mmCIF file of C-alpha atoms and ligand atoms in Angstrom:
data_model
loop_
_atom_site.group_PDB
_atom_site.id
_atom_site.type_symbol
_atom_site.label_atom_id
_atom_site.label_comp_id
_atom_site.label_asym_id
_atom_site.label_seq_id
_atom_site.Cartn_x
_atom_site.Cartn_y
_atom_site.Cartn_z
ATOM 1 C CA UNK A 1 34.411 83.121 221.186
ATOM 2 C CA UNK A 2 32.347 83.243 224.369
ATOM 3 C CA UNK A 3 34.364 82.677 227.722
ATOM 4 C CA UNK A 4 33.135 80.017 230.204
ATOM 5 C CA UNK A 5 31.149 81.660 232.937
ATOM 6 C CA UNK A 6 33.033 81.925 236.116
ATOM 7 C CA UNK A 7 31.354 79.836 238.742
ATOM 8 C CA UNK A 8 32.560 81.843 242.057
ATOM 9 C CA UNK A 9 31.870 80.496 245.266
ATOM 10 C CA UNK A 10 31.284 83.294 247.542
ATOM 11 C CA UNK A 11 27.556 84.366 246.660
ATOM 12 C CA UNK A 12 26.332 80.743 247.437
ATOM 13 C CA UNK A 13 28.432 80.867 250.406
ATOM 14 C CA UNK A 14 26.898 84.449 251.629
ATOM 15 C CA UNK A 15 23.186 82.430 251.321
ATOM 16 C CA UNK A 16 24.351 79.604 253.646
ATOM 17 C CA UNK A 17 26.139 82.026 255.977
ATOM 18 C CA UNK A 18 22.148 84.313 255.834
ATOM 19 C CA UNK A 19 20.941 80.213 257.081
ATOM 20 C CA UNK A 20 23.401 79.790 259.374
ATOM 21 C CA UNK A 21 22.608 82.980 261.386
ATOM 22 C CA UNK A 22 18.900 82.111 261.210
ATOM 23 C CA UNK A 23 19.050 78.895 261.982
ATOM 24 C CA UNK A 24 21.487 79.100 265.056
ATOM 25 C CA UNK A 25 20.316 77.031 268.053
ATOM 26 C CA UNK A 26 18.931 79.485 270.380
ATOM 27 C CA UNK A 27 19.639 77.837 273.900
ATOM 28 C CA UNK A 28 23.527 76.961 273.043
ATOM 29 C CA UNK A 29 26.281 78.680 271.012
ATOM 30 C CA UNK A 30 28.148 75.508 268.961
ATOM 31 C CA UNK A 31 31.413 75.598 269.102
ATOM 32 C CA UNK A 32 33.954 74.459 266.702
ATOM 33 C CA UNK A 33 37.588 73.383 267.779
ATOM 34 C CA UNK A 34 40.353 73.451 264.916
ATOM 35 C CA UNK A 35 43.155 70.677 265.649
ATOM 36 C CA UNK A 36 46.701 72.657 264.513
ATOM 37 C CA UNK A 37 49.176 69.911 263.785
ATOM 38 C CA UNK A 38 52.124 71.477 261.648
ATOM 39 C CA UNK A 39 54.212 74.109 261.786
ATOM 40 C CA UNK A 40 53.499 75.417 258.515
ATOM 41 C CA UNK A 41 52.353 79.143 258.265
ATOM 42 C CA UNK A 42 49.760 78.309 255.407
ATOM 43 C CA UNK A 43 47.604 76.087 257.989
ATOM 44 C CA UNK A 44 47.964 78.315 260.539
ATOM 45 C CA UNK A 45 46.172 80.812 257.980
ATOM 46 C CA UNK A 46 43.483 78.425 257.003
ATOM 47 C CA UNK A 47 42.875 78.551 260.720
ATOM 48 C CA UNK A 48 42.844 82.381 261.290
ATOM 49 C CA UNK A 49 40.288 82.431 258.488
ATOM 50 C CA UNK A 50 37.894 80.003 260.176
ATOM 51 C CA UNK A 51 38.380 81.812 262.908
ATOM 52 C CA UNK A 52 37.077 85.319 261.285
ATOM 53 C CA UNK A 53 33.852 83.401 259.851
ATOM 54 C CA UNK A 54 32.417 82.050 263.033
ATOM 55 C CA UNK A 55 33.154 85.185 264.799
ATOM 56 C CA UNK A 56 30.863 86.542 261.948
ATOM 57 C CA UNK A 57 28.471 83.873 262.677
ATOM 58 C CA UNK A 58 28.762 84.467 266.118
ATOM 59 C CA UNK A 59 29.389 80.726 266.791
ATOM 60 C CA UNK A 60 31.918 79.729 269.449
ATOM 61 C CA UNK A 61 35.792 78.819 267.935
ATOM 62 C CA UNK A 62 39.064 77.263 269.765
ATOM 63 C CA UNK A 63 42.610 76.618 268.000
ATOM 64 C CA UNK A 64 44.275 73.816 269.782
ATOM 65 C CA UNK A 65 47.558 73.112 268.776
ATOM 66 C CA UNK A 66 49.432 70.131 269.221
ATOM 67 C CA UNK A 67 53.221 70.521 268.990
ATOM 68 C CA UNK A 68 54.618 68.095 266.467
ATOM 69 C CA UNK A 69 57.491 67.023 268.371
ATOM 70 C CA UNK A 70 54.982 65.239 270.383
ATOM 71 C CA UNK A 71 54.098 62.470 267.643
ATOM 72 C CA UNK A 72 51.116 60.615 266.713
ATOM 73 C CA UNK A 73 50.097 59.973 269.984
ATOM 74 C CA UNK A 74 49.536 63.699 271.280
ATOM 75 C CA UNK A 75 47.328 64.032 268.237
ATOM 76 C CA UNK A 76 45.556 61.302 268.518
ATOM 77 C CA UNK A 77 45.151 61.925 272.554
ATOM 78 C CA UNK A 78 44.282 65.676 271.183
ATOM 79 C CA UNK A 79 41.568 63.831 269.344
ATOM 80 C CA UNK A 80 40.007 61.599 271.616
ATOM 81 C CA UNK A 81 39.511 64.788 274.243
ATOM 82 C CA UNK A 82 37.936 66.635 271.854
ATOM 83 C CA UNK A 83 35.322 64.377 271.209
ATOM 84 C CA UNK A 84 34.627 63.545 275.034
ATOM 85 C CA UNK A 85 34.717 66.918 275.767
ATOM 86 C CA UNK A 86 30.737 68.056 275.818
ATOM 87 C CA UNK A 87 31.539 72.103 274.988
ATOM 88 C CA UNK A 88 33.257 71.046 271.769
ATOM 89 C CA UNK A 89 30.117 70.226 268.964
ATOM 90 C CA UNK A 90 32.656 70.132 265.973
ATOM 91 C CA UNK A 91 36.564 69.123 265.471
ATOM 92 C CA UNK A 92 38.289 69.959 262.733
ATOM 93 C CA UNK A 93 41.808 68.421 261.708
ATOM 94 C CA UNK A 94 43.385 71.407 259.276
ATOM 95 C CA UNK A 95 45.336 69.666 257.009
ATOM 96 C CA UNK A 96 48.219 68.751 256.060
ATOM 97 C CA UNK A 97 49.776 67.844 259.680
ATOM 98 C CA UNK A 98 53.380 67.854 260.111
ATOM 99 C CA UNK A 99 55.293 65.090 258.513
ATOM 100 C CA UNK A 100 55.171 61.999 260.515
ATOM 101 C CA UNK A 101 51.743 62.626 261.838
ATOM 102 C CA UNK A 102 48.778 60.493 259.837
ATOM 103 C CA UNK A 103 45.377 61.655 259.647
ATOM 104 C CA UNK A 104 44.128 58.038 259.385
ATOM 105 C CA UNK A 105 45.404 56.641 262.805
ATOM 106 C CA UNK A 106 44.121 60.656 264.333
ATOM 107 C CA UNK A 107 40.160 60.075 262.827
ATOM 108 C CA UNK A 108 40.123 57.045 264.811
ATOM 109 C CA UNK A 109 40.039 58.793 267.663
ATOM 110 C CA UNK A 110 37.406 61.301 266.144
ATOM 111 C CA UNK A 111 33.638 61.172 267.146
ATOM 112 C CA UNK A 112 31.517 61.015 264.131
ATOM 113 C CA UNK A 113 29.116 62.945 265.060
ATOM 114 C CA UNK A 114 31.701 65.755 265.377
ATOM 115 C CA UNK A 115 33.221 65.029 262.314
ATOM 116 C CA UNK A 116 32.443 68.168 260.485
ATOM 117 C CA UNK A 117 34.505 67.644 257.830
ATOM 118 C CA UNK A 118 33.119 64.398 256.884
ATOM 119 C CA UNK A 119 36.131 62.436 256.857
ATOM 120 C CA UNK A 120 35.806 59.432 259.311
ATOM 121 C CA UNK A 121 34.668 56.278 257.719
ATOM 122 C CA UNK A 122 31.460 56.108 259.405
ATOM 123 C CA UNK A 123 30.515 59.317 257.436
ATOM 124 C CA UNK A 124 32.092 58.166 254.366
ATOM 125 C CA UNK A 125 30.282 54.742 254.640
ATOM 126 C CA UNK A 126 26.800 56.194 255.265
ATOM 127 C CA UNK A 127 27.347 58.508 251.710
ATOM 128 C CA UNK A 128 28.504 55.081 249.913
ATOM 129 C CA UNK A 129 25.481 53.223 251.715
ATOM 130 C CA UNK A 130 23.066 56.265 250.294
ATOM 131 C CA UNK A 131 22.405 57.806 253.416
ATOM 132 C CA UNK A 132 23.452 60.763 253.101
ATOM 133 C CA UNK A 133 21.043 62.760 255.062
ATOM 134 C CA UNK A 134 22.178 60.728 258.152
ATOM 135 C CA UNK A 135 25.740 61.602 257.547
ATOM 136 C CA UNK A 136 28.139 64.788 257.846
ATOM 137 C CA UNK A 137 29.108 65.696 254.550
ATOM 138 C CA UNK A 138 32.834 66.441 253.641
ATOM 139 C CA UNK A 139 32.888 69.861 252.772
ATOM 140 C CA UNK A 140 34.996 70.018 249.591
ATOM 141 C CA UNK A 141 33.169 67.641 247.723
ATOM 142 C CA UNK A 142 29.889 69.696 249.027
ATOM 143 C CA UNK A 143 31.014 72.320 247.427
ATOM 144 C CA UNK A 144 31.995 71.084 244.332
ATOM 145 C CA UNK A 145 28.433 69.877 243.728
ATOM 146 C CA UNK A 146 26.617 72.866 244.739
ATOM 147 C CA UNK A 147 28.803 74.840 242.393
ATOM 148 C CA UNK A 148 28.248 72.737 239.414
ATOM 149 C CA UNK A 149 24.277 72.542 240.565
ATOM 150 C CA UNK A 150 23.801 76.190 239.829
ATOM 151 C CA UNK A 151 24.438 75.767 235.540
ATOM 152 C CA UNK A 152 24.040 71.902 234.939
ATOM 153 C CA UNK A 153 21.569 68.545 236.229
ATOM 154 C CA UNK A 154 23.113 66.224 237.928
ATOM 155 C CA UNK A 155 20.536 63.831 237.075
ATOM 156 C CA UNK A 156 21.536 61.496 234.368
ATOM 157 C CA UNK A 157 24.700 63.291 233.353
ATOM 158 C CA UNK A 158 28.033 61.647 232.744
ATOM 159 C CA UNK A 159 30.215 62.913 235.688
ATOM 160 C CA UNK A 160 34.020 62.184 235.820
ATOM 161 C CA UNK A 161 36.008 62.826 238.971
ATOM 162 C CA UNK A 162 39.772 63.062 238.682
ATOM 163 C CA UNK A 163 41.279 61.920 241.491
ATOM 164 C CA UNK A 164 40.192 59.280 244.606
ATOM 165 C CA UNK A 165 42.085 61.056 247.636
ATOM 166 C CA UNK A 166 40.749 61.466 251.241
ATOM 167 C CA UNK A 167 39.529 64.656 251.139
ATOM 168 C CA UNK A 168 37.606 65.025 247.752
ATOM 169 C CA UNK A 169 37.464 62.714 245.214
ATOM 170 C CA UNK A 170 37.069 59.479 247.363
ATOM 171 C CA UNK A 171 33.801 60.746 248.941
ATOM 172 C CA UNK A 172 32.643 63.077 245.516
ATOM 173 C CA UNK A 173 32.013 60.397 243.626
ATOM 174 C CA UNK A 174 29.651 58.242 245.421
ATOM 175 C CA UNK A 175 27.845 61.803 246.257
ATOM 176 C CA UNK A 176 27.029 62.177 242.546
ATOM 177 C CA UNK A 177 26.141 58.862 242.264
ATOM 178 C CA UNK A 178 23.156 59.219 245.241
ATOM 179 C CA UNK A 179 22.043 62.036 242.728
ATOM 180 C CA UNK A 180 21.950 60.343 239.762
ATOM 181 C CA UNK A 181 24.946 60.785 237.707
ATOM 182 C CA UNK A 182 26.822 58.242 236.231
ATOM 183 C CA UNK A 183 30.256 58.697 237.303
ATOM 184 C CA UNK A 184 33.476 57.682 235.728
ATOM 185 C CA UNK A 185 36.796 58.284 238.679
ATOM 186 C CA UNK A 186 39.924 58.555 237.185
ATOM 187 C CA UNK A 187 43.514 58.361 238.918
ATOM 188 C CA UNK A 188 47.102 58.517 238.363
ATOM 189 C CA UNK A 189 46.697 54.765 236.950
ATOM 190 C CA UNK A 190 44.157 56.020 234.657
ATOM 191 C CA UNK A 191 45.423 54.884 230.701
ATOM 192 C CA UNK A 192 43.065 57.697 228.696
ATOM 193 C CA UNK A 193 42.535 60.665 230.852
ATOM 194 C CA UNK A 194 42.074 62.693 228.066
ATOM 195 C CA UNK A 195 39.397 60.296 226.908
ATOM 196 C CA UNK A 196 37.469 60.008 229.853
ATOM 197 C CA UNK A 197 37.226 63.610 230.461
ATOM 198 C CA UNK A 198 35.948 64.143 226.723
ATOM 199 C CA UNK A 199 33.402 61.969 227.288
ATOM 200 C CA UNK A 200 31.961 64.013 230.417
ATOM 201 C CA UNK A 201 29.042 66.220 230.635
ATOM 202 C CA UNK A 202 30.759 67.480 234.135
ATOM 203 C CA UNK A 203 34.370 67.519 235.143
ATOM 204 C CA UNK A 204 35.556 67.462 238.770
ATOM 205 C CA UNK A 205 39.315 67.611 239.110
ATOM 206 C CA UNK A 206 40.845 66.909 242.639
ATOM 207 C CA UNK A 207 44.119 65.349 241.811
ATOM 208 C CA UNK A 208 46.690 68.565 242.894
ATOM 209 C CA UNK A 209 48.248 68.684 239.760
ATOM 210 C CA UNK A 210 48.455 72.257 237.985
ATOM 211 C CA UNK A 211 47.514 72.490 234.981
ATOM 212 C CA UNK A 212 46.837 68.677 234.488
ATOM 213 C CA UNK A 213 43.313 69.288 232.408
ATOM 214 C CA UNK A 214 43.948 71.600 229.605
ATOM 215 C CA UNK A 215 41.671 72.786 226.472
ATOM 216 C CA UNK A 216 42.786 70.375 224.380
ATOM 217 C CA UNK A 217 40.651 68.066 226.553
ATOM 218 C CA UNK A 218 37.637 69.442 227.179
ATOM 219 C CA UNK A 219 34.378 70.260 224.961
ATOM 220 C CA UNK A 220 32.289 72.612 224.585
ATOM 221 C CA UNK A 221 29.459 72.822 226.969
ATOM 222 C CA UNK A 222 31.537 71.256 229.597
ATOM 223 C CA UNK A 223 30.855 72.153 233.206
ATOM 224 C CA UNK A 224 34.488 72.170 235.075
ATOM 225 C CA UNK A 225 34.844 72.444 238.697
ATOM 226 C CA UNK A 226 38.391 72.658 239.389
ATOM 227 C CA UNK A 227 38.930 72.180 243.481
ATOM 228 C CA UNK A 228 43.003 71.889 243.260
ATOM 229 C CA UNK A 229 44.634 73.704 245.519
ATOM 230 C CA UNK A 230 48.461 74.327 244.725
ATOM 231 C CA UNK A 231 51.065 77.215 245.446
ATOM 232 C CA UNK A 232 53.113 78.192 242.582
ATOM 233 C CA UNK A 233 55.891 80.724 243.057
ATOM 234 C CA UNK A 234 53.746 82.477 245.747
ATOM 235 C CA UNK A 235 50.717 82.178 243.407
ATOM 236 C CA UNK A 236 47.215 79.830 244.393
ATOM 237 C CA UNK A 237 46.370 77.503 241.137
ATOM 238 C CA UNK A 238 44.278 74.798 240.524
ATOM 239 C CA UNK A 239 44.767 71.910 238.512
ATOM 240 C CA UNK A 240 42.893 73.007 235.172
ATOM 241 C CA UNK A 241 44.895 75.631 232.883
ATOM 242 C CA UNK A 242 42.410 77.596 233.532
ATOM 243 C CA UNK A 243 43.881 80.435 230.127
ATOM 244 C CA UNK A 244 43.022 76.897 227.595
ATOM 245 C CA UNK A 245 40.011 75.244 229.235
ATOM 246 C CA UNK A 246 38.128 78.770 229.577
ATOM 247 C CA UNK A 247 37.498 79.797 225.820
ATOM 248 C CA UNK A 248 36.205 76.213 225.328
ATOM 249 C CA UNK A 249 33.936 75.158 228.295
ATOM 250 C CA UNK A 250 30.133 76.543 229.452
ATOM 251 C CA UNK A 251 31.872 77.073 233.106
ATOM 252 C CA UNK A 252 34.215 77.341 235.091
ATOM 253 C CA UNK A 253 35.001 77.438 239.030
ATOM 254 C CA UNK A 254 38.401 79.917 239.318
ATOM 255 C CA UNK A 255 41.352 79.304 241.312
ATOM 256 C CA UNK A 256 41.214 80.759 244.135
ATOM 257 C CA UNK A 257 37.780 82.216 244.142
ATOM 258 C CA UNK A 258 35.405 78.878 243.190
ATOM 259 C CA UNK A 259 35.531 76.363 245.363
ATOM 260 C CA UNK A 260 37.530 77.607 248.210
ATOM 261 C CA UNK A 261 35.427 80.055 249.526
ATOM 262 C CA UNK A 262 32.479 77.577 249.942
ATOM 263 C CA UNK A 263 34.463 74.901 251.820
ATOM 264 C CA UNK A 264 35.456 77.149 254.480
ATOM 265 C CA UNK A 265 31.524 78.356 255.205
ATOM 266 C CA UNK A 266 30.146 74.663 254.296
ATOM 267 C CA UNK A 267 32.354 73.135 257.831
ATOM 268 C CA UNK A 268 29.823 75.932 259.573
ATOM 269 C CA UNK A 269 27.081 74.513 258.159
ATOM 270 C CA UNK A 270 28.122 71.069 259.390
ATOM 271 C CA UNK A 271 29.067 72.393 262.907
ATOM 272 C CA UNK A 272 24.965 73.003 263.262
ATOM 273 C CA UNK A 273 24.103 69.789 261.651
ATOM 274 C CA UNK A 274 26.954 68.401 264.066
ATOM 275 C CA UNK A 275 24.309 70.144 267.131
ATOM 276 C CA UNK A 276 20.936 68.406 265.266
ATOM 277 C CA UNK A 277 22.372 65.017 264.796
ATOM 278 C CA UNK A 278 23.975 65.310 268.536
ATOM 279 C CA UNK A 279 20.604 66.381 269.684
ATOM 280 C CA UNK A 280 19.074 63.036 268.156
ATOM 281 C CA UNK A 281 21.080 60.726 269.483
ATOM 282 C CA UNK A 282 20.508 61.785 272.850
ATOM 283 C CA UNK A 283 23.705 63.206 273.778
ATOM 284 C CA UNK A 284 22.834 67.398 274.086
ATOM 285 C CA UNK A 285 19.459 68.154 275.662
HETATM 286 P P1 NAP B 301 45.261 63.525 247.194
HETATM 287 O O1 NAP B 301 45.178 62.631 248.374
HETATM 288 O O2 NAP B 301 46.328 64.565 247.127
HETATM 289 O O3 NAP B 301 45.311 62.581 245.920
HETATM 290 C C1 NAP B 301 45.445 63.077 244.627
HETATM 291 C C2 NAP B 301 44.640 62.209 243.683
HETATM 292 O O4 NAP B 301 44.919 62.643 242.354
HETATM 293 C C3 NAP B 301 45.018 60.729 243.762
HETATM 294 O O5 NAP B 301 43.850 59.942 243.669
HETATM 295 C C4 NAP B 301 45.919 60.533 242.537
HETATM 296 O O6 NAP B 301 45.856 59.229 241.990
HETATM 297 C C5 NAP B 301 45.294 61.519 241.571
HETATM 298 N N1 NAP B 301 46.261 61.914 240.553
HETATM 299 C C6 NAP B 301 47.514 62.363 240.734
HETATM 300 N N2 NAP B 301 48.105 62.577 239.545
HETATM 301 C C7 NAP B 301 47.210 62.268 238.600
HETATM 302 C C8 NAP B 301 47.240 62.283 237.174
HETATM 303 N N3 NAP B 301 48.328 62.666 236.495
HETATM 304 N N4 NAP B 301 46.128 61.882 236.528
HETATM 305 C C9 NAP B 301 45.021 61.505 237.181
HETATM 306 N N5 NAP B 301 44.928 61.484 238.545
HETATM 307 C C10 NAP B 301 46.026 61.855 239.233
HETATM 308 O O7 NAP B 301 43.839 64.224 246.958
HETATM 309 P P2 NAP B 301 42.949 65.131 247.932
HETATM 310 O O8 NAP B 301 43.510 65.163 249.303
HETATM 311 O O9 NAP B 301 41.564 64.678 247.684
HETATM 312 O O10 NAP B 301 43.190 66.589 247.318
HETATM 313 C C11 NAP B 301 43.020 66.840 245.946
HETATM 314 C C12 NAP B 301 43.255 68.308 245.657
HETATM 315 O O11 NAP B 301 42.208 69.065 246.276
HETATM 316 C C13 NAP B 301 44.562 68.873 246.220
HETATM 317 O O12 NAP B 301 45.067 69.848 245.314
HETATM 318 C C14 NAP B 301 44.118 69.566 247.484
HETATM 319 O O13 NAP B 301 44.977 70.630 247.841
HETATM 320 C C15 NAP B 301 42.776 70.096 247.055
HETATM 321 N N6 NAP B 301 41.852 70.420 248.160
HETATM 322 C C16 NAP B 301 41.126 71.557 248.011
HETATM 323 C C17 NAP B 301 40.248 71.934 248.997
HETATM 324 C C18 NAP B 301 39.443 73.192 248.796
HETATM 325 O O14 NAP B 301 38.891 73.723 249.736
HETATM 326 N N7 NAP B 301 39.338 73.678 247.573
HETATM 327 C C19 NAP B 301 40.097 71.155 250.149
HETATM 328 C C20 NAP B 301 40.820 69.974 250.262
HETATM 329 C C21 NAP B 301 41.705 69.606 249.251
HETATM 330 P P3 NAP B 301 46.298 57.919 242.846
HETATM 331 O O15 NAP B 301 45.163 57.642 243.792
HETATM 332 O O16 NAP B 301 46.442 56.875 241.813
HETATM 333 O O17 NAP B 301 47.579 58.293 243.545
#
């Protein structure tokens, strides 16, 4: 039987990268500043590896850390310099902060228009309100789309979305609704899962769950984008079984190697937006 082709992430991220160097502002080097909240050694990773692409991109990077011990208020005092502070064009919060710290009560403090990883509610309410090309667009549901773009239509296909959280399935969904899908969101209160994802032309999972969509679920001809993220005895997996779904479905994003390595490139692609939309509204020259 035919495998599902592998939709990897890093050739479409190598094209926006080729953009990105062409299309770099030529009277100001945008900088990026990555808000470290946690101890943990996988965030401080995530970092490093932003860190490599912009020096690639030859765009302008700072790490601030804020020690945990301080509480919510250093972060959220963190937050608000950031955004004051005119040499800083995009803040990123790499998540998840410590425990005790809450990236709600931080984003408050966040300047939209530096929000490059879409996550404020101003940028989330311009996506539900259709206007998305005013808005910064989070980069994981980005991602998700542009990988399932390259094998299926959006346009009048039936789209589910497992999983409403903050950083993908919350914004994903009204994103394929601006381009014409008609979406079906799922959650851990959902009765049929199994149902709803049968009945789907394109599957976007987001729920961090391993192995929570299997073959038994899916169709043939299915487009699955799988953009769970979870560490198994050492081992990145996402939340399809990935060994069941793959003899059945058209395609496939792998874990790691789909949608990871697009997120990552997509926040660079905001950080220049961040510089355009800045530009408009008066604040850089
Ligand atoms: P989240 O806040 O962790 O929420 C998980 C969502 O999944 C919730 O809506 C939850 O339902 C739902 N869910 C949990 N169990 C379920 C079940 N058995 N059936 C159906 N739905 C279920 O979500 P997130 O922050 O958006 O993250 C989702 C995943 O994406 C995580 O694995 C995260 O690590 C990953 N991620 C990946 C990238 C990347 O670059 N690839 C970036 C960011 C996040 P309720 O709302 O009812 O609780």
């Amino acid at each position: 039987m035919a495998e599902a082709t592998a939709l990897l992430g890093k050739p479409i991220a190598d094209r926006i990268r080729s953009r990105i160097l062409a299309d770099r502002p030529p009277d100001l080097r945008p900088c990026l500043a990555v808000v470290v909240a946690s101890d943990d050694a996988a965030v401080a990773r995530y970092a490093a590896a932003k860190q490599r692409i912009a020096d690639a991109l030859g765009l302008s990077f700072r790490v601030e850390t804020v020690d945990p011990a301080g509480g919510q208020a250093a972060l959220d005092d963190r937050v608000a310099a950031l955004s004051a502070d005119p040499g800083v064009h995009g803040i990123l919060l790499e998540l998840p902060l410590a425990a005790g710290l809450d990236v709600e009560t931080a984003i408050r403090r966040l300047d939209p228009l530096k929000d490059v990883d879409g996550l404020t509610p101003h940028n989330l309410g311009l996506i539900a309100a259709g206007r998305e090309a005013d808005a910064l667009l989070p980069a994981t549901p980005d991602a998700c789309i542009r990988l399932a773009e390259t094998v299926a239509d959006l346009r009048g296909s039936r789209a589910v979305v497992v999983g409403r959280g903050r950083a993908v399935g919350r914004a994903l969904a009204p994103m394929l609704v601006n381009r014409d899908a008609t979406v079906t969101v799922c959650h851990s209160r959902t009765r049929d899962l199994a149902a709803a994802v049968a009945a789907a032309d394109i599957v976007f999972v987001a729920a961090g769950r391993p192995g929570l969509v299997t073959g038994a679920m899916v169709r043939p001809g299915q487009v699955v984008v799988d953009a769970g993220i979870s560490v198994i005895d050492g081992r990145v997996v996402g939340d399809v079984d990935a060994g069941s779904v793959r003899p059945v479905a058209a395609a496939l994003t792998p874990v790691p190697g789909g949608v990871g390595p697009l997120t990552a490139t997509l926040i660079f692609a905001n950080l220049l937006r961040a510089v355009h939309l800045q530009r408009l509204a008066g604040r850089l020259r």
